[in-house]
Coordinates of C-alpha atoms and ligand atoms in Angstrom, one line a residue:
M1 CA -32.4 136.6 40.7
V2 CA -32.6 137.3 37.1
P3 CA -36.0 138.7 36.2
I4 CA -38.0 136.5 34.0
L5 CA -38.8 138.1 30.7
S6 CA -42.5 138.3 30.2
R7 CA -42.4 137.1 26.7
R8 CA -44.8 134.7 25.1
I9 CA -43.4 131.5 23.8
A10 CA -44.2 131.2 20.1
I11 CA -43.8 128.1 17.9
L12 CA -41.4 128.9 15.1
S13 CA -42.8 128.8 11.6
N14 CA -41.7 125.7 9.7
T15 CA -39.6 127.7 7.4
V16 CA -37.7 129.4 10.2
A17 CA -37.3 126.0 12.0
D18 CA -36.0 124.5 8.7
Q19 CA -33.5 127.3 8.3
I20 CA -32.2 126.7 11.8
A21 CA -31.9 123.1 11.1
A22 CA -30.2 124.0 7.9
G23 CA -27.5 125.7 9.9
E24 CA -26.6 122.4 11.5
V25 CA -27.1 120.1 8.5
V26 CA -26.1 122.3 5.7
E27 CA -23.0 124.3 6.4
R28 CA -21.6 124.5 2.9
P29 CA -22.1 123.1 -0.6
A30 CA -20.2 120.0 0.5
S31 CA -22.7 119.3 3.2
A32 CA -25.6 119.6 0.7
V33 CA -23.8 117.3 -1.7
K34 CA -23.3 114.8 1.2
E35 CA -27.0 114.8 2.1
L36 CA -28.1 114.4 -1.5
V37 CA -25.7 111.7 -2.4
E38 CA -26.6 109.8 0.8
N39 CA -30.2 110.0 -0.2
A40 CA -29.4 108.6 -3.6
L41 CA -27.4 105.7 -2.0
D42 CA -30.3 105.1 0.4
A43 CA -32.6 105.0 -2.6
G44 CA -30.6 102.1 -4.0
A45 CA -29.0 104.0 -6.9
R46 CA -26.5 102.2 -9.1
H47 CA -25.2 105.4 -10.8
I48 CA -24.9 108.8 -9.2
R49 CA -23.8 111.9 -11.0
I50 CA -22.8 115.0 -9.2
A51 CA -22.2 118.4 -10.8
L52 CA -20.9 121.5 -9.2
E53 CA -20.7 125.0 -10.6
N54 CA -18.6 127.7 -9.0
G55 CA -17.7 125.4 -6.0
G56 CA -21.4 124.7 -5.6
K57 CA -22.1 128.3 -4.7
T58 CA -24.0 129.0 -7.9
A59 CA -25.4 125.5 -8.4
L60 CA -25.0 121.9 -7.5
E61 CA -26.9 118.9 -8.7
V62 CA -27.2 115.2 -7.8
A63 CA -28.9 112.8 -10.1
D64 CA -29.5 109.1 -9.4
D65 CA -31.2 106.1 -10.9
G66 CA -32.6 104.9 -7.6
S67 CA -36.1 104.2 -6.6
G68 CA -37.5 107.7 -7.2
M69 CA -40.7 109.0 -5.7
G70 CA -44.3 109.4 -6.7
R71 CA -46.0 112.8 -6.6
D72 CA -47.2 112.5 -3.0
D73 CA -44.0 111.3 -1.6
A74 CA -42.1 113.9 -3.5
L75 CA -44.1 116.6 -1.7
R76 CA -44.0 114.8 1.6
S77 CA -40.2 114.4 1.4
L78 CA -39.9 118.2 1.8
D79 CA -41.7 118.2 5.1
R80 CA -39.7 118.2 8.2
H81 CA -39.3 114.8 9.9
A82 CA -40.6 113.2 6.7
T83 CA -38.6 110.0 6.4
S84 CA -39.2 106.7 4.8
K85 CA -36.3 105.2 6.7
I86 CA -37.3 104.7 10.3
V87 CA -40.6 104.6 12.1
S88 CA -39.7 104.4 15.8
A89 CA -36.7 105.3 17.9
T90 CA -35.7 101.6 18.3
D91 CA -35.1 101.5 14.5
L92 CA -32.2 103.7 15.2
V93 CA -30.2 100.9 16.6
G94 CA -28.1 99.5 13.8
V95 CA -29.8 101.7 11.3
Q96 CA -28.4 100.7 7.9
T97 CA -29.4 103.8 5.9
F98 CA -27.5 107.1 5.9
G99 CA -30.7 109.1 6.5
F100 CA -33.1 108.7 9.3
R101 CA -33.9 112.2 10.5
G102 CA -36.1 113.4 7.6
E103 CA -34.4 116.8 7.8
A104 CA -32.0 117.1 4.9
L105 CA -34.3 117.9 2.0
P106 CA -36.4 120.6 3.8
A107 CA -33.2 122.0 5.3
I108 CA -31.5 122.4 2.0
A109 CA -34.7 123.7 0.3
S110 CA -35.2 126.3 3.0
V111 CA -31.9 128.0 2.1
S112 CA -31.8 127.7 -1.7
R113 CA -33.7 127.7 -5.0
F114 CA -34.4 124.0 -5.0
T115 CA -35.8 121.6 -7.6
L116 CA -36.7 118.1 -7.1
L117 CA -37.4 116.1 -10.2
T118 CA -38.3 112.5 -9.5
A119 CA -39.9 109.5 -11.1
E120 CA -40.9 106.1 -9.6
S121 CA -41.3 104.7 -13.0
A122 CA -40.0 105.9 -16.3
G123 CA -41.9 108.8 -17.9
E124 CA -44.1 109.6 -14.9
A125 CA -42.0 112.2 -13.2
T126 CA -42.9 115.0 -10.8
E127 CA -41.1 118.3 -10.6
V128 CA -41.3 120.3 -7.4
S129 CA -39.7 123.7 -7.1
V130 CA -39.1 125.4 -3.8
T131 CA -37.7 128.9 -3.1
G132 CA -36.4 129.6 0.4
G133 CA -38.6 126.8 1.8
R134 CA -41.8 127.8 0.0
V135 CA -43.1 125.4 -2.6
N136 CA -43.9 127.4 -5.7
G137 CA -44.6 124.9 -8.3
V138 CA -45.5 121.2 -8.8
S139 CA -45.8 119.8 -12.2
P140 CA -45.7 116.5 -14.1
A141 CA -42.5 116.1 -16.1
A142 CA -40.5 113.4 -17.9
R143 CA -37.6 111.5 -16.5
Q144 CA -36.2 108.0 -16.3
Q145 CA -36.7 106.3 -12.9
G146 CA -34.7 108.1 -10.3
T147 CA -34.2 111.5 -8.8
T148 CA -32.4 114.7 -9.7
V149 CA -32.1 117.4 -7.1
T150 CA -30.8 120.8 -8.2
V151 CA -29.7 123.4 -5.7
R152 CA -29.1 127.0 -6.9
G153 CA -28.2 130.0 -5.0
L154 CA -27.3 128.2 -1.8
F155 CA -27.8 130.5 1.2
F156 CA -29.3 133.3 -1.0
N157 CA -31.7 134.1 1.9
T158 CA -29.2 133.6 4.7
P159 CA -26.4 136.1 3.9
A160 CA -24.6 135.5 7.2
R161 CA -24.0 131.9 6.2
R162 CA -23.1 132.8 2.7
K163 CA -20.3 135.0 4.0
F164 CA -18.7 132.1 5.7
L165 CA -18.2 130.2 2.4
R166 CA -14.6 129.8 1.4
S167 CA -13.0 130.2 -2.0
V168 CA -14.5 128.3 -5.0
S169 CA -11.6 125.9 -5.0
S170 CA -11.8 125.2 -1.4
E171 CA -15.6 124.5 -1.5
A172 CA -15.1 122.3 -4.6
R173 CA -12.3 120.4 -2.9
Q174 CA -14.5 119.8 0.2
A175 CA -17.4 118.6 -2.0
W176 CA -15.0 116.3 -3.8
E177 CA -13.8 114.8 -0.5
V178 CA -17.4 114.1 0.4
V179 CA -18.1 112.3 -2.8
A180 CA -14.8 110.4 -2.6
T181 CA -15.6 109.2 0.9
L182 CA -19.1 107.9 -0.2
A183 CA -17.6 106.3 -3.3
L184 CA -15.2 104.4 -1.0
A185 CA -18.0 103.4 1.2
H186 CA -20.0 102.0 -1.8
P187 CA -17.7 100.4 -4.3
G188 CA -20.8 98.8 -5.9
V189 CA -22.2 102.1 -7.0
G190 CA -20.8 104.1 -9.9
F191 CA -20.0 107.8 -9.4
E192 CA -19.3 110.6 -11.7
M193 CA -18.4 114.0 -10.4
V194 CA -18.2 117.0 -12.7
I195 CA -16.8 120.3 -11.4
D196 CA -17.2 123.3 -13.6
G197 CA -17.5 121.1 -16.7
R198 CA -14.5 118.9 -15.9
V199 CA -14.9 115.2 -14.8
R200 CA -13.0 115.0 -11.5
L201 CA -14.0 111.5 -10.4
A202 CA -15.4 108.7 -12.4
V203 CA -15.7 105.2 -11.1
P204 CA -17.9 102.4 -12.5
P205 CA -20.4 100.3 -10.5
D206 CA -19.5 96.9 -9.2
Q207 CA -15.9 97.7 -8.4
A208 CA -14.0 95.5 -6.0
P209 CA -13.2 97.5 -2.8
D210 CA -9.4 97.5 -3.5
A211 CA -10.0 98.6 -7.1
R212 CA -12.2 101.4 -5.8
L213 CA -9.6 102.5 -3.3
S214 CA -7.0 102.7 -6.0
A215 CA -9.3 104.6 -8.3
V216 CA -10.2 107.2 -5.7
W217 CA -6.9 107.6 -3.8
G218 CA -4.7 106.9 -6.8
E219 CA -2.3 104.1 -7.5
D220 CA 0.7 106.0 -6.2
M221 CA -0.8 106.4 -2.8
V222 CA -2.2 102.9 -2.6
R223 CA 1.2 101.4 -3.4
T224 CA 2.4 102.8 -0.1
L225 CA -0.2 101.0 2.0
I226 CA 0.0 97.7 3.9
P227 CA -2.9 95.6 4.9
V228 CA -4.4 95.5 8.4
S229 CA -6.5 92.6 9.7
W230 CA -7.1 92.4 13.4
A231 CA -9.8 91.2 15.7
Q232 CA -9.8 91.9 19.4
G233 CA -12.8 91.2 21.6
P234 CA -15.9 92.5 19.9
V235 CA -14.0 94.7 17.5
K236 CA -12.7 93.8 14.1
V237 CA -10.4 96.1 12.1
T238 CA -9.5 95.6 8.4
G239 CA -8.1 97.9 5.8
Y240 CA -4.8 99.6 5.1
I241 CA -2.3 101.8 6.7
Q242 CA 0.7 103.5 5.2
R243 CA 4.2 102.1 5.3
P244 CA 6.2 104.2 7.9
G245 CA 8.8 105.2 5.3
D246 CA 6.1 106.7 3.0
A247 CA 4.3 108.8 5.5
K248 CA 4.8 112.6 5.1
P249 CA 4.0 115.5 7.4
T250 CA 1.3 116.7 5.1
G251 CA -1.1 115.4 2.4
R252 CA -2.2 112.3 4.1
R253 CA -5.6 110.7 3.5
V254 CA -7.7 109.3 6.3
Q255 CA -10.8 107.3 6.1
L256 CA -12.5 105.4 8.9
F257 CA -15.7 103.4 8.6
I258 CA -17.8 102.0 11.3
N259 CA -19.9 99.1 10.1
G260 CA -19.6 100.5 6.6
R261 CA -20.5 104.0 7.6
P262 CA -17.8 106.7 7.1
F263 CA -17.1 108.8 10.1
R264 CA -14.4 111.0 11.6
D265 CA -12.7 110.7 14.9
S266 CA -9.3 112.3 15.5
F267 CA -8.7 110.3 18.7
L268 CA -9.1 107.0 16.9
V269 CA -6.7 108.3 14.2
R270 CA -4.3 108.9 17.0
A271 CA -4.8 105.4 18.4
V272 CA -3.7 104.1 15.0
E273 CA -0.7 106.4 15.0
A274 CA 0.2 105.1 18.4
G275 CA 0.5 101.7 16.8
Y276 CA 3.4 103.0 14.8
R277 CA 5.3 103.8 18.0
S278 CA 8.9 104.8 17.2
A279 CA 8.6 103.3 13.6
I280 CA 7.6 106.7 12.3
H281 CA 9.0 110.2 12.2
P282 CA 7.1 112.0 14.9
G283 CA 6.1 114.8 12.5
D284 CA 4.8 112.4 9.8
R285 CA 1.2 111.5 9.4
P286 CA 0.4 108.1 7.8
S287 CA -2.5 107.6 5.5
I288 CA -5.2 105.4 7.0
F289 CA -8.1 103.4 5.5
L290 CA -9.7 101.3 8.1
Q291 CA -13.0 99.5 8.5
I292 CA -14.2 98.9 12.0
E293 CA -16.8 96.3 12.6
T294 CA -18.7 95.7 15.8
A295 CA -22.2 94.8 17.0
P296 CA -24.6 97.5 15.8
D297 CA -25.8 98.2 19.3
Q298 CA -22.3 99.2 20.3
V299 CA -22.5 102.3 18.2
D300 CA -24.7 105.4 18.3
V301 CA -24.8 107.1 14.9
N302 CA -27.2 109.8 15.9
V303 CA -24.9 112.1 17.8
H304 CA -23.9 114.6 15.1
P305 CA -26.2 116.8 13.0
A306 CA -24.4 115.9 9.9
K307 CA -23.7 112.3 11.1
L308 CA -20.0 112.9 10.8
E309 CA -19.3 111.5 14.2
V310 CA -20.5 108.5 16.1
R311 CA -20.3 107.4 19.7
F312 CA -19.0 104.0 20.8
R313 CA -20.2 102.2 23.9
E314 CA -16.7 100.7 24.5
R315 CA -14.5 103.3 23.1
L316 CA -11.4 101.9 24.7
A317 CA -11.9 98.6 23.1
V318 CA -12.0 100.3 19.7
E319 CA -8.9 102.3 20.4
R320 CA -7.0 99.3 21.5
A321 CA -8.1 97.3 18.5
L322 CA -6.9 100.1 16.2
E323 CA -3.6 100.5 17.9
E324 CA -2.9 96.8 18.1
G325 CA -4.1 96.2 14.5
A326 CA -1.7 98.9 13.3
R327 CA 1.2 97.4 15.3
D328 CA 0.5 94.0 14.1
A329 CA 0.5 95.1 10.5
L330 CA 3.8 97.0 10.9
G331 CA 5.3 94.0 12.7
T332 CA 4.4 91.8 9.7
L333 CA 6.0 94.5 7.5
A334 CA 9.2 94.4 9.4
A335 CA 9.3 90.6 9.1
A336 CA 8.5 90.7 5.4
A337 CA 11.0 93.5 4.6
P338 CA 13.7 92.6 2.2
V339 CA 16.2 92.8 5.0
G340 CA 15.2 89.3 5.9
Q341 CA 15.5 87.7 9.2
W342 CA 17.2 89.8 11.7
S343 CA 19.5 87.1 13.0
G344 CA 20.6 86.0 9.5
L345 CA 21.7 89.6 8.8
A346 CA 23.9 89.9 11.7
P347 CA 27.6 89.2 11.2
T348 CA 28.1 85.6 12.2
T349 CA 31.0 86.3 14.5
P350 CA 32.0 89.2 16.5
Y351 CA 34.6 91.5 15.0
P352 CA 38.2 90.6 15.8
G353 CA 39.4 91.9 19.1
A354 CA 35.9 92.0 20.6
P355 CA 35.8 90.6 24.1
A356 CA 34.9 87.0 24.2
D357 CA 31.6 87.5 25.9
L358 CA 30.3 89.5 23.0
G359 CA 29.9 86.3 21.1
P360 CA 26.9 85.2 19.2
D361 CA 24.9 85.6 22.5
L362 CA 25.0 89.2 21.8
F363 CA 22.4 88.8 19.2
G364 CA 20.0 87.4 21.7
D365 CA 18.0 84.3 22.0
E366 CA 16.3 85.1 18.8
G367 CA 19.6 84.8 16.9
A368 CA 20.2 81.5 18.4
A369 CA 16.8 80.2 17.8
I370 CA 16.6 81.1 14.1
D371 CA 19.7 79.4 12.8
P372 CA 20.1 80.8 9.4
G373 CA 21.9 78.1 7.6
G374 CA 23.6 75.3 9.5
P375 CA 27.3 75.1 10.2
A376 CA 28.4 76.9 7.0
S377 CA 27.0 80.2 8.0
T378 CA 28.6 80.2 11.4
E379 CA 32.0 79.9 9.9
P380 CA 34.2 82.8 10.9
R381 CA 33.7 85.4 8.3
G382 CA 31.4 88.1 9.5
F383 CA 33.1 91.2 10.6
E384 CA 36.5 90.0 9.5
A385 CA 35.3 91.0 6.1
P386 CA 36.0 94.6 5.4
I387 CA 33.5 97.3 5.9
L388 CA 33.3 99.8 3.2
Q389 CA 32.0 103.3 3.7
L390 CA 30.1 104.6 0.7
F391 CA 29.7 108.4 0.1
D392 CA 30.6 108.9 3.7
S393 CA 27.0 107.9 4.4
Y394 CA 26.5 104.1 4.0
L395 CA 28.3 101.2 5.4
A396 CA 28.5 98.1 3.3
F397 CA 29.6 94.6 4.3
E398 CA 29.1 90.9 3.7
S399 CA 26.9 88.8 5.8
A400 CA 26.1 85.1 5.6
Q401 CA 23.3 85.9 3.2
G402 CA 24.5 88.6 1.0
M403 CA 25.6 92.1 0.9
V404 CA 24.2 94.5 3.5
I405 CA 24.1 98.2 3.3
V406 CA 23.4 100.3 6.4
D407 CA 22.5 104.0 6.6
Q408 CA 25.0 105.3 9.1
H409 CA 22.8 108.1 10.4
A410 CA 19.7 106.1 10.6
A411 CA 21.5 103.3 12.3
H412 CA 23.1 105.5 14.8
E413 CA 19.8 107.3 15.5
R414 CA 18.1 103.9 16.2
V415 CA 20.9 102.9 18.5
L416 CA 20.9 106.1 20.4
Y417 CA 17.2 106.2 20.7
E418 CA 17.2 102.9 22.5
E419 CA 20.1 103.8 24.7
V420 CA 18.6 107.1 25.5
M421 CA 15.3 105.6 26.4
A422 CA 17.1 103.3 28.8
Q423 CA 19.1 106.2 30.3
L424 CA 15.9 108.3 30.7
T425 CA 14.1 105.6 32.6
D426 CA 17.1 104.1 34.4
V427 CA 20.6 105.4 34.9
G428 CA 21.9 108.5 33.2
V429 CA 24.9 108.5 30.9
A430 CA 28.4 109.5 32.0
A431 CA 28.9 113.0 30.8
Q432 CA 32.1 114.9 29.9
R433 CA 32.8 118.0 32.0
L434 CA 33.8 120.9 29.7
L435 CA 36.9 122.9 30.6
L436 CA 35.3 125.9 29.1
P437 CA 31.5 125.8 29.6
L438 CA 29.3 126.7 26.7
T439 CA 27.1 129.7 26.9
I440 CA 24.2 129.5 24.6
E441 CA 21.6 132.1 23.9
L442 CA 18.0 130.9 23.5
T443 CA 14.5 132.2 22.7
D444 CA 11.8 132.3 25.3
E445 CA 10.2 129.1 23.9
E446 CA 13.6 127.4 24.0
L447 CA 14.3 128.5 27.5
E448 CA 11.0 127.0 28.5
V449 CA 11.9 123.7 26.8
V450 CA 15.2 123.6 28.7
E451 CA 13.3 124.2 32.0
V452 CA 10.7 121.5 31.2
H453 CA 13.2 119.0 30.1
A454 CA 15.9 119.8 32.6
A455 CA 15.9 116.3 34.1
Q456 CA 16.0 114.5 30.7
L457 CA 18.8 116.8 29.5
E458 CA 20.8 115.9 32.5
R459 CA 20.2 112.2 32.0
V460 CA 21.5 112.3 28.5
G461 CA 24.6 114.2 29.8
F462 CA 23.7 117.9 29.4
D463 CA 24.2 119.7 32.7
V464 CA 22.6 123.1 32.1
E465 CA 22.2 126.2 34.2
P466 CA 20.3 129.4 33.5
F467 CA 22.5 132.3 32.9
G468 CA 21.1 135.8 32.7
A469 CA 17.6 136.3 31.2
R470 CA 18.1 134.7 27.8
S471 CA 21.0 132.3 28.1
V472 CA 22.1 129.0 29.6
V473 CA 25.5 127.7 30.5
V474 CA 26.2 124.1 29.6
H475 CA 28.8 122.4 31.9
T476 CA 28.7 118.9 30.8
V477 CA 27.9 117.3 27.5
P478 CA 27.3 113.7 26.2
S479 CA 29.8 112.2 23.7
P480 CA 27.8 109.8 21.6
H481 CA 30.5 109.7 18.9
P482 CA 33.9 111.2 18.1
R483 CA 32.6 113.8 15.6
F484 CA 29.9 115.0 18.0
D485 CA 29.3 118.8 18.1
A486 CA 27.8 119.3 21.5
A487 CA 26.8 123.0 21.0
A488 CA 25.1 122.4 17.7
C489 CA 23.3 119.3 19.0
F490 CA 22.1 121.2 22.0
R491 CA 20.8 124.1 19.9
E492 CA 19.1 121.8 17.4
L493 CA 17.6 119.6 20.1
V494 CA 16.1 122.6 22.0
A495 CA 14.9 124.2 18.8
D496 CA 13.2 121.0 17.6
L497 CA 11.5 120.6 20.9
A498 CA 10.4 124.2 21.0
R499 CA 9.1 124.2 17.4
G500 CA 7.2 120.9 18.0
R501 CA 8.9 119.5 15.0
F502 CA 8.8 116.1 16.7
G503 CA 5.2 116.6 17.8
G504 CA 2.8 113.7 17.9
W505 CA 4.6 111.5 20.3
A506 CA 2.1 110.5 22.9
N507 CA 4.9 110.2 25.4
R508 CA 7.2 113.1 26.3
L509 CA 10.1 110.8 27.1
E510 CA 9.9 109.1 23.7
R511 CA 9.7 112.4 22.0
F512 CA 12.7 113.7 23.7
A513 CA 14.6 110.5 23.0
A514 CA 13.7 110.6 19.3
T515 CA 14.7 114.2 19.0
Y516 CA 17.9 113.7 20.9
A517 CA 18.8 110.6 18.9
C518 CA 18.2 112.4 15.6
R519 CA 20.4 115.3 16.5
A520 CA 23.1 113.5 18.3
A521 CA 23.6 110.7 15.7
V522 CA 26.5 110.7 13.4
K523 CA 25.4 112.5 10.2
A524 CA 25.5 111.5 6.6
G525 CA 28.6 112.9 5.0
Q526 CA 30.8 112.2 8.1
S527 CA 33.6 109.9 7.4
L528 CA 34.1 107.1 10.0
S529 CA 37.2 105.1 10.9
D530 CA 37.1 101.4 10.6
A531 CA 36.8 101.0 14.3
E532 CA 33.9 103.4 14.5
M533 CA 32.1 101.6 11.7
R534 CA 32.5 98.3 13.5
E535 CA 31.4 99.7 16.8
L536 CA 28.3 101.2 15.2
L537 CA 27.3 98.0 13.5
L538 CA 27.9 96.0 16.6
R539 CA 25.6 98.3 18.6
L540 CA 23.0 98.3 15.8
F541 CA 22.8 94.6 15.7
A542 CA 22.4 94.5 19.4
S543 CA 19.4 96.8 19.3
T544 CA 15.8 95.9 18.8
L545 CA 13.6 96.8 15.7
P546 CA 16.7 97.6 13.7
P547 CA 15.1 97.7 10.2
H548 CA 13.7 101.1 10.8
D549 CA 15.1 104.3 12.3
V550 CA 13.0 106.5 14.6
H551 CA 11.5 108.2 11.5
G552 CA 10.4 104.8 10.1
R553 CA 12.9 105.0 7.3
A554 CA 14.9 101.9 6.4
T555 CA 18.1 101.5 8.3
I556 CA 19.3 98.5 6.4
V557 CA 19.1 97.4 2.8
Q558 CA 20.1 93.9 1.8
L559 CA 21.2 92.5 -1.5
P560 CA 20.9 88.8 -1.1
R561 CA 23.5 86.6 -2.6
E562 CA 20.9 84.8 -4.7
E563 CA 20.0 88.1 -6.2
L564 CA 23.6 88.7 -7.2
E565 CA 23.8 85.2 -8.6
R566 CA 20.6 85.7 -10.5
R567 CA 21.7 89.0 -12.0
F568 CA 25.0 87.6 -13.1
G569 CA 23.4 84.6 -14.6
R570 CA 24.9 82.1 -12.2
R571 CA 21.5 80.6 -11.4
Ligands
LIG1 N1 -32.7 110.6 -4.2 C1 -33.8 110.1 -3.6 N2 -34.5 109.0 -4.1 C2 -35.6 108.5 -3.6 N3 -36.2 109.0 -2.4 C3 -35.6 110.1 -1.8 C4 -34.4 110.7 -2.4 N4 -34.1 111.7 -1.6 C5 -34.9 111.7 -0.6 N5 -35.9 110.8 -0.7 C6 -37.0 110.5 0.2 O1 -37.2 111.6 0.9 C7 -37.2 111.4 2.3 C8 -36.6 112.6 3.0 O2 -35.2 112.8 2.7 P1 -34.3 113.5 3.7 O3 -32.9 113.5 3.3 O4 -34.9 114.8 4.0 O5 -34.5 112.6 5.0 P2 -33.9 111.3 5.4 O6 -32.9 110.8 4.3 O7 -35.0 110.3 5.6 O8 -33.2 111.6 6.7 P3 -31.9 112.6 7.0 O9 -32.4 113.9 7.3 O10 -31.2 111.9 8.1 O11 -31.1 112.5 5.7 C9 -36.3 110.2 2.4 O12 -36.7 109.5 3.6 C10 -36.7 109.4 1.2 O13 -37.9 108.7 1.4
LIG2 MG1 -31.3 112.1 3.8

């Protein structure tokens, strides 16, 4: 038994309790900014001005033109659990205000030199100054209706916390993000943020939500987004996600809202990403701006001290709605892409010499159902027309609708990805036995990858055996195309998997298939024979989701005949 310490239980003084609470609510200048701006929004402000000095370490200030407070309320607002926003616990269900705990002001005031200047009506203002949680002055003052909170010397009396602050630029950036998020949540409110004397964000009140998004995220970013609108069961999802081809591994922006309240949830972000499936490069992270709406009693907003996270009753329903919403948006994108209808793009007849059963049926029921243009378009033309290889990288040919340009690497990657997925889950591929086996030296991580993926490697055609402590011997290799370099492909494939370059695939098989497809595909810069080009195109047009490669980049670009005619003044 552990001896019970014979200590008296003492009630902490309010100041100490506030400081402890401050540890949870106020972690850095950005969190103080967040609390103060949220208070201004809760007070119905139309304009909010935020100023930061030295990343907020020296001073930060939030001024609003909201309801303001009279003298008594101003003093009361600094008491713990003083809130005007809820009365009983049941009010928490579907609470509309940001604040409800009555903790923020006393917490911030307990770890700073704090001034509250507030007026319920113009002229009759009260100024309260607090140092480290102790009120040391209350005086009448002048101010328009509204409130200004100034916080100097944040954490001056809690050096341990001060030490954890990051660089000025990092603190300033985080504060900016906080303001940006709240500005996105409230397009009706004007915001101005000044960091060390420079205006870093300025948006007027009464902005339309889309205009606000453009103003905060920038036109360039917003141009890469596509709309999402999806309802599934009790969950509605609207907003934007990034086009697959524009997503990058770094620098993305993510903003989720639940019933108008911004929150964070990396699992929900992943659910959105899952909606991209193979349409995106596994390392790329799309930007996301999504509003989730559901009945208020389905969400608990009181689970995180800084209210950054929420809890859902039916989490799975939310995840599903996000994934399906993203998939739906991307599906629409594929349909709306300039490549036009899939079937219309496909050459109208098989290339000469193709076995008879590779007729139009090859293009599937879809091809038959969407007859692009009556008898004229089914006239034998298609692949009898020459295929031109441009820059040893692109294949150009004529289709019923215009000129089609295919990226040879992207196309081959797409084709291989689907074939490999089939091989991995069904029968393996026939491999070529090497007369002289390859011996390949690998790092520890790479050896582990080979071990973990032994079965998949074999299915795509690599028969691999350990050799000594650091090497493997490769007995058989696949042969996806005539210029295939088996040793290079094997090395790159294993290195990619070891480095996690293709991370982010929920499914290990998909990840393997995407990595293999990327490395095994014919590369840009390799010249192809006529027969090879025809073969590749035929396989591409037999695959599904052809407008994108596994990285989400375009595989096919089309120049419609009407466009040519328009440009040459024939129309
Ligand atoms: N800018 C402001 N304008 C008008 N009233 C304010 C302002 N800031 C704070 N108040 C008043 O002071 C009270 C206390 O604010 P505080 O932020 O400490 O708590 P809260 O917002 O109620 O809850 P939480 O701790 O969850 O933020 C608020 O309930 C509100 O009545
Ligand atoms: Mg508050």
